[in-house]
Tab-separated table of C-alpha atoms and ligand atoms in Angstrom:
chain	number	residue	atom	x	y	z
A	185	MET	CA	10.770	-16.601	6.790
A	186	ARG	CA	11.435	-15.938	3.138
A	187	VAL	CA	12.230	-12.357	2.028
A	188	ASP	CA	12.505	-11.107	-1.546
A	189	ILE	CA	13.816	-7.598	-2.205
A	190	VAL	CA	13.274	-5.838	-5.545
A	191	THR	CA	15.515	-2.858	-6.310
A	192	ILE	CA	17.452	-1.190	-9.118
A	193	PHE	CA	20.451	-1.159	-6.714
A	194	PRO	CA	20.965	-4.782	-5.613
A	195	ALA	CA	24.530	-3.924	-4.497
A	196	PHE	CA	23.045	-1.879	-1.610
A	197	PHE	CA	22.120	-5.154	0.056
A	198	SER	CA	25.574	-6.803	-0.054
A	199	VAL	CA	26.063	-5.669	3.581
A	200	LEU	CA	23.450	-8.306	4.549
A	201	ASP	CA	26.221	-10.881	4.109
A	202	VAL	CA	28.259	-9.407	6.987
A	203	SER	CA	25.431	-8.440	9.370
A	204	LEU	CA	23.754	-10.145	12.313
A	205	LEU	CA	21.235	-11.597	9.908
A	206	GLY	CA	23.980	-13.158	7.806
A	207	ARG	CA	24.255	-16.053	10.273
A	208	ALA	CA	20.480	-16.577	10.387
A	209	ARG	CA	20.534	-16.790	6.593
A	210	GLN	CA	23.156	-19.554	6.742
A	211	ASP	CA	21.145	-21.368	9.424
A	212	GLY	CA	18.100	-21.356	7.101
A	213	LEU	CA	15.910	-19.283	9.468
A	214	LEU	CA	15.831	-16.342	7.073
A	215	TYR	CA	16.066	-16.864	3.365
A	216	VAL	CA	16.752	-13.482	1.719
A	217	GLN	CA	17.030	-12.997	-2.028
A	218	VAL	CA	17.761	-9.673	-3.759
A	219	HIS	CA	16.471	-9.056	-7.283
A	220	ASP	CA	17.319	-6.433	-9.908
A	221	LEU	CA	14.095	-4.809	-11.170
A	222	ARG	CA	15.787	-4.311	-14.561
A	223	ASP	CA	15.740	-8.110	-15.048
A	224	TRP	CA	11.976	-7.690	-15.673
A	225	THR	CA	12.351	-5.009	-18.385
A	226	THR	CA	12.046	-5.942	-22.054
A	227	ASP	CA	13.581	-2.971	-23.896
A	228	ARG	CA	17.198	-2.627	-24.990
A	229	HIS	CA	17.920	0.116	-22.430
A	230	ARG	CA	16.273	-1.763	-19.513
A	231	THR	CA	14.131	1.320	-18.771
A	232	VAL	CA	12.407	1.491	-15.367
A	233	ASP	CA	11.300	5.157	-15.284
A	234	ASP	CA	9.321	7.678	-17.320
A	235	THR	CA	8.019	11.259	-17.038
A	236	PRO	CA	5.063	11.939	-14.695
A	237	TYR	CA	1.553	12.445	-16.123
A	238	GLY	CA	0.397	15.937	-15.162
A	239	GLY	CA	3.936	17.255	-15.266
A	240	GLY	CA	6.273	18.113	-12.426
A	241	ALA	CA	9.835	17.404	-11.403
A	242	GLY	CA	11.559	14.053	-11.588
A	243	MET	CA	10.638	10.654	-12.972
A	244	VAL	CA	8.195	7.910	-11.957
A	245	MET	CA	8.851	4.159	-11.963
A	246	LYS	CA	6.976	2.478	-14.832
A	247	PRO	CA	4.335	-0.097	-13.842
A	248	GLU	CA	5.205	-2.913	-16.287
A	249	PRO	CA	8.562	-4.065	-14.805
A	250	TRP	CA	7.047	-3.968	-11.292
A	251	ALA	CA	4.071	-6.099	-12.367
A	252	GLN	CA	6.375	-8.642	-14.030
A	253	ALA	CA	8.568	-8.776	-10.910
A	254	LEU	CA	5.650	-9.118	-8.502
A	255	GLU	CA	3.915	-11.730	-10.666
A	256	ALA	CA	7.123	-13.757	-10.477
A	257	LEU	CA	7.684	-13.298	-6.728
A	258	LEU	CA	4.278	-13.048	-4.983
A	259	ARG	CA	2.780	-16.402	-4.058
A	260	PRO	CA	-0.348	-17.149	-6.104
A	261	ASP	CA	-2.229	-18.249	-2.936
A	262	GLY	CA	-2.134	-14.678	-1.523
A	263	THR	CA	0.057	-15.533	1.517
A	264	SER	CA	2.801	-13.006	0.672
A	265	THR	CA	3.020	-9.550	2.246
A	266	LEU	CA	4.237	-6.749	-0.003
A	267	VAL	CA	6.157	-4.112	1.973
A	268	VAL	CA	6.535	-0.788	0.171
A	269	PRO	CA	8.798	1.795	1.815
A	270	THR	CA	7.427	5.258	1.039
A	271	PRO	CA	7.522	8.623	2.813
A	272	ALA	CA	3.704	8.602	2.504
A	273	GLY	CA	3.329	5.362	4.492
A	274	THR	CA	2.481	4.509	8.102
A	275	ARG	CA	5.439	5.221	10.367
A	276	PHE	CA	7.465	2.036	10.923
A	277	SER	CA	7.659	1.004	14.603
A	278	GLN	CA	8.438	-1.935	16.874
A	279	PRO	CA	4.756	-3.089	16.938
A	280	ILE	CA	4.737	-3.069	13.123
A	281	ALA	CA	8.006	-5.033	13.115
A	282	ARG	CA	6.403	-7.594	15.456
A	283	GLY	CA	3.461	-7.930	13.089
A	284	LEU	CA	5.665	-8.439	10.048
A	285	ALA	CA	7.807	-10.992	11.937
A	286	THR	CA	4.839	-13.412	11.917
A	287	ALA	CA	4.653	-13.381	8.113
A	288	ASP	CA	5.964	-16.344	6.162
A	289	HIS	CA	6.915	-14.368	3.043
A	290	LEU	CA	7.795	-10.677	2.690
A	291	VAL	CA	8.483	-8.889	-0.591
A	292	PHE	CA	10.110	-5.459	-0.296
A	293	ALA	CA	9.503	-3.148	-3.271
A	294	CYS	CA	12.206	-0.465	-3.204
A	295	GLY	CA	11.224	2.609	-5.194
A	296	ARG	CA	13.491	5.362	-6.504
A	297	TYR	CA	12.937	8.726	-8.203
A	298	GLU	CA	9.463	10.133	-7.294
A	299	GLY	CA	8.182	6.646	-6.493
A	300	ILE	CA	6.264	3.846	-8.241
A	301	ASP	CA	3.221	4.371	-10.522
A	302	ALA	CA	0.320	4.331	-8.044
A	303	ARG	CA	-1.626	1.706	-10.015
A	304	VAL	CA	0.951	-0.967	-9.133
A	305	LEU	CA	-0.038	-0.993	-5.464
A	306	ASP	CA	-3.782	-0.982	-6.260
A	307	TRP	CA	-3.195	-3.962	-8.546
A	308	ALA	CA	-1.003	-5.745	-5.972
A	309	ALA	CA	-3.581	-5.191	-3.193
A	310	GLU	CA	-5.941	-7.483	-5.144
A	311	ARG	CA	-3.307	-10.232	-4.924
A	312	CYS	CA	-1.806	-9.956	-1.426
A	313	ARG	CA	-1.517	-7.876	1.749
A	314	VAL	CA	0.187	-4.566	0.885
A	315	THR	CA	1.720	-2.364	3.555
A	316	GLU	CA	3.152	1.090	2.816
A	317	LEU	CA	5.653	2.089	5.506
A	318	SER	CA	7.804	5.158	6.143
A	319	LEU	CA	11.061	4.815	8.040
A	320	GLY	CA	10.496	8.231	9.626
A	321	ASP	CA	9.906	11.890	8.968
A	322	TYR	CA	12.962	12.709	6.904
A	323	VAL	CA	13.858	12.551	3.222
A	324	LEU	CA	15.647	9.552	1.701
A	325	ASN	CA	16.612	9.037	-1.935
A	326	GLY	CA	14.811	5.708	-2.258
A	327	GLY	CA	13.377	2.713	-0.447
A	328	GLU	CA	16.586	0.717	-0.062
A	329	VAL	CA	17.855	2.154	3.235
A	330	ALA	CA	14.331	2.013	4.688
A	331	ALA	CA	13.929	-1.625	3.576
A	332	MET	CA	17.289	-2.537	5.120
A	333	ALA	CA	16.325	-1.030	8.485
A	334	MET	CA	12.903	-2.721	8.402
A	335	LEU	CA	14.455	-6.078	7.473
A	336	GLU	CA	16.901	-5.871	10.377
A	337	ALA	CA	14.129	-4.936	12.834
A	338	VAL	CA	11.845	-7.730	11.578
A	339	GLY	CA	14.518	-10.391	11.028
A	340	ARG	CA	15.836	-10.265	14.589
A	341	LEU	CA	12.297	-11.015	15.869
A	342	VAL	CA	12.056	-14.261	13.896
A	343	PRO	CA	12.416	-17.082	16.478
A	344	GLY	CA	16.003	-18.347	16.636
A	345	VAL	CA	17.604	-15.447	14.737
A	346	VAL	CA	18.744	-13.675	17.921
A	347	GLY	CA	20.271	-16.303	20.239
A	348	ASN	CA	18.979	-15.075	23.618
A	349	PRO	CA	15.222	-14.210	23.674
A	350	GLU	CA	15.857	-12.142	26.868
A	351	SER	CA	18.019	-9.725	24.897
A	352	LEU	CA	14.990	-9.062	22.667
A	353	VAL	CA	12.906	-7.941	25.661
A	354	GLU	CA	15.635	-5.775	27.200
A	355	GLU	CA	16.249	-3.750	24.040
A	356	SER	CA	14.922	-0.222	23.792
A	357	HIS	CA	11.255	0.041	22.823
A	358	GLU	CA	10.322	-3.530	23.754
A	359	ASP	CA	9.260	-2.254	27.207
A	360	GLY	CA	8.369	1.240	25.986
A	361	LEU	CA	11.280	3.010	27.718
A	362	LEU	CA	14.751	4.040	26.567
A	363	GLU	CA	17.550	1.757	27.732
A	364	TYR	CA	19.629	2.380	30.871
A	365	PRO	CA	23.332	3.386	30.472
A	366	SER	CA	25.812	0.492	30.273
A	367	TYR	CA	29.367	0.233	31.619
A	368	THR	CA	32.218	-2.273	31.435
A	369	LYS	CA	35.779	-2.542	32.791
A	370	PRO	CA	37.852	-0.682	33.859
A	371	SER	CA	35.819	0.536	36.881
A	372	THR	CA	37.615	3.893	36.659
A	373	TRP	CA	38.544	5.270	33.228
A	374	ARG	CA	40.109	8.700	32.615
A	375	GLY	CA	38.963	9.828	36.064
A	376	ARG	CA	35.368	8.657	35.546
A	377	SER	CA	33.969	5.978	37.870
A	378	VAL	CA	31.220	3.514	37.129
A	379	PRO	CA	28.115	4.253	39.296
A	380	PRO	CA	28.951	2.459	42.608
A	381	VAL	CA	25.598	0.627	42.802
A	382	LEU	CA	26.631	-1.437	39.763
A	383	LEU	CA	29.664	-2.768	41.712
A	384	SER	CA	27.621	-3.486	44.882
A	385	GLY	CA	26.343	-6.938	43.940
A	386	HIS	CA	22.943	-5.818	45.301
A	387	HIS	CA	20.725	-6.999	42.437
A	388	ALA	CA	17.467	-5.419	43.659
A	389	ALA	CA	19.234	-2.061	44.070
A	390	ILE	CA	20.784	-2.424	40.595
A	391	ASP	CA	17.364	-3.170	39.043
A	392	GLU	CA	15.859	-0.169	40.825
A	393	TRP	CA	18.703	2.154	39.737
A	394	ARG	CA	18.449	0.986	36.109
A	395	ARG	CA	14.670	1.487	36.067
A	396	ALA	CA	15.084	5.011	37.513
A	397	GLN	CA	17.724	5.773	34.828
A	398	GLN	CA	15.342	4.528	32.121
A	399	LEU	CA	12.523	6.717	33.396
A	400	GLU	CA	14.740	9.815	33.805
A	401	ARG	CA	16.202	9.438	30.306
A	402	THR	CA	12.811	8.775	28.732
A	403	ARG	CA	11.214	11.783	30.441
A	404	ARG	CA	14.129	14.003	29.341
A	405	ILE	CA	14.748	12.749	25.779
A	406	ARG	CA	11.449	11.123	24.699
A	407	PRO	CA	8.569	12.476	26.811
A	408	ASP	CA	6.228	11.285	24.040
A	409	LEU	CA	6.999	7.669	25.051
A	410	ILE	CA	5.830	8.284	28.653
A	411	GLU	CA	2.377	9.180	27.274
A	412	LEU	CA	2.249	5.810	25.496
A	413	LEU	CA	3.115	3.718	28.585
A	414	ASP	CA	0.608	1.122	29.772
A	415	HIS	CA	0.375	2.259	33.408
A	416	ASP	CA	-1.070	-1.057	34.675
A	417	ALA	CA	1.704	-3.123	33.057
A	418	GLY	CA	4.322	-0.597	34.209
A	419	ALA	CA	3.210	-0.809	37.840
A	420	ALA	CA	4.012	-4.545	37.834
A	421	GLY	CA	7.709	-3.833	37.147
A	422	PRO	CA	10.313	-2.902	39.791
A	423	GLY	CA	10.711	0.685	40.902
A	424	VAL	CA	7.835	2.167	38.946
A	425	PRO	CA	6.187	4.980	40.904
A	426	ARG	CA	2.392	5.236	40.778
A	427	SER	CA	1.746	8.732	39.461
B	733	JEW	C1	11.322	6.492	0.848
B	733	JEW	C2	10.895	5.093	-1.102
B	733	JEW	C3	11.299	6.327	-3.326
B	733	JEW	C4	11.562	7.798	3.026
B	733	JEW	C5	11.331	7.462	4.325
B	733	JEW	N1	11.769	10.825	1.101
B	733	JEW	C6	11.295	10.996	0.093
B	733	JEW	C7	10.695	11.240	-1.173
B	733	JEW	C8	11.142	10.581	-2.324
B	733	JEW	C9	10.483	10.825	-3.528
B	733	JEW	C10	9.408	11.703	-3.581
B	733	JEW	C11	8.972	12.352	-2.447
B	733	JEW	C12	9.625	12.129	-1.219
B	733	JEW	C13	12.324	9.635	-2.285
B	733	JEW	N2	11.903	8.248	-2.399
B	733	JEW	C14	11.651	7.377	-1.363
B	733	JEW	C15	11.696	7.560	0.018
B	733	JEW	C16	10.928	5.271	0.292
B	733	JEW	C17	11.249	6.166	-1.929
B	733	JEW	C18	11.696	7.607	-3.571
B	733	JEW	C19	11.280	6.662	2.296
B	733	JEW	N3	10.947	6.192	4.398
B	733	JEW	N4	10.917	5.677	3.150
B	733	JEW	N5	11.445	8.235	5.400
């Protein structure tokens, strides 16, 4: 997968070099390139923003530098997907990450200020798939942190990026439940023992205990996820009560 990221803060993405995805980049599975939007400005001050038509607080990103950037980066055959983090987008989720992981080329457009002139996305939608995504229901200062989270979620689903495919399935949200609690040595630490079943060597009992922990935690912390469970698929797993 090839990923291009356009931002006025390319330095935000230097952490990619030290993350999990750093190795995948070296192995050629993920080719990520970060671009400075200001490289596509033509004025002496490298201006990317202007005042909003209709008035109001803040500034809006000018369309011209974005069009120059996207004309340079989007494939002319329409096979690129433009990902635009925005608080007004569809909520990002694991199913959306799975969908994006099948793409061959993603371009992340990271806005700042009050966002990007709305005509840019209308124009881009005539050239490629455009997907506006929100990281969640809270305020961020721009698209960079959202893009970083989305790239990590998508990148680890690209075949070969995460070594063990089983670890993909076991992670939270891949089976629709929160994860079970994990423990390592020592078996007693500061007066707290590891749950004895985990030391029993009884694998069926361990599976059952972990499933019960997942269900208890999910019911307590994220009851909304229980509503989303596929009851037929869930009944095939170990220790799932038919309710
Ligand atoms: C996100 C891109 C660009 C937030 C989440 N928040 C917010 C907000 C902003 C400007 C105007 C109105 C609301 C800040 N902002 C962004 C926020 C993405 C931009 C400017 C964003 N996902 N993505 N939760």
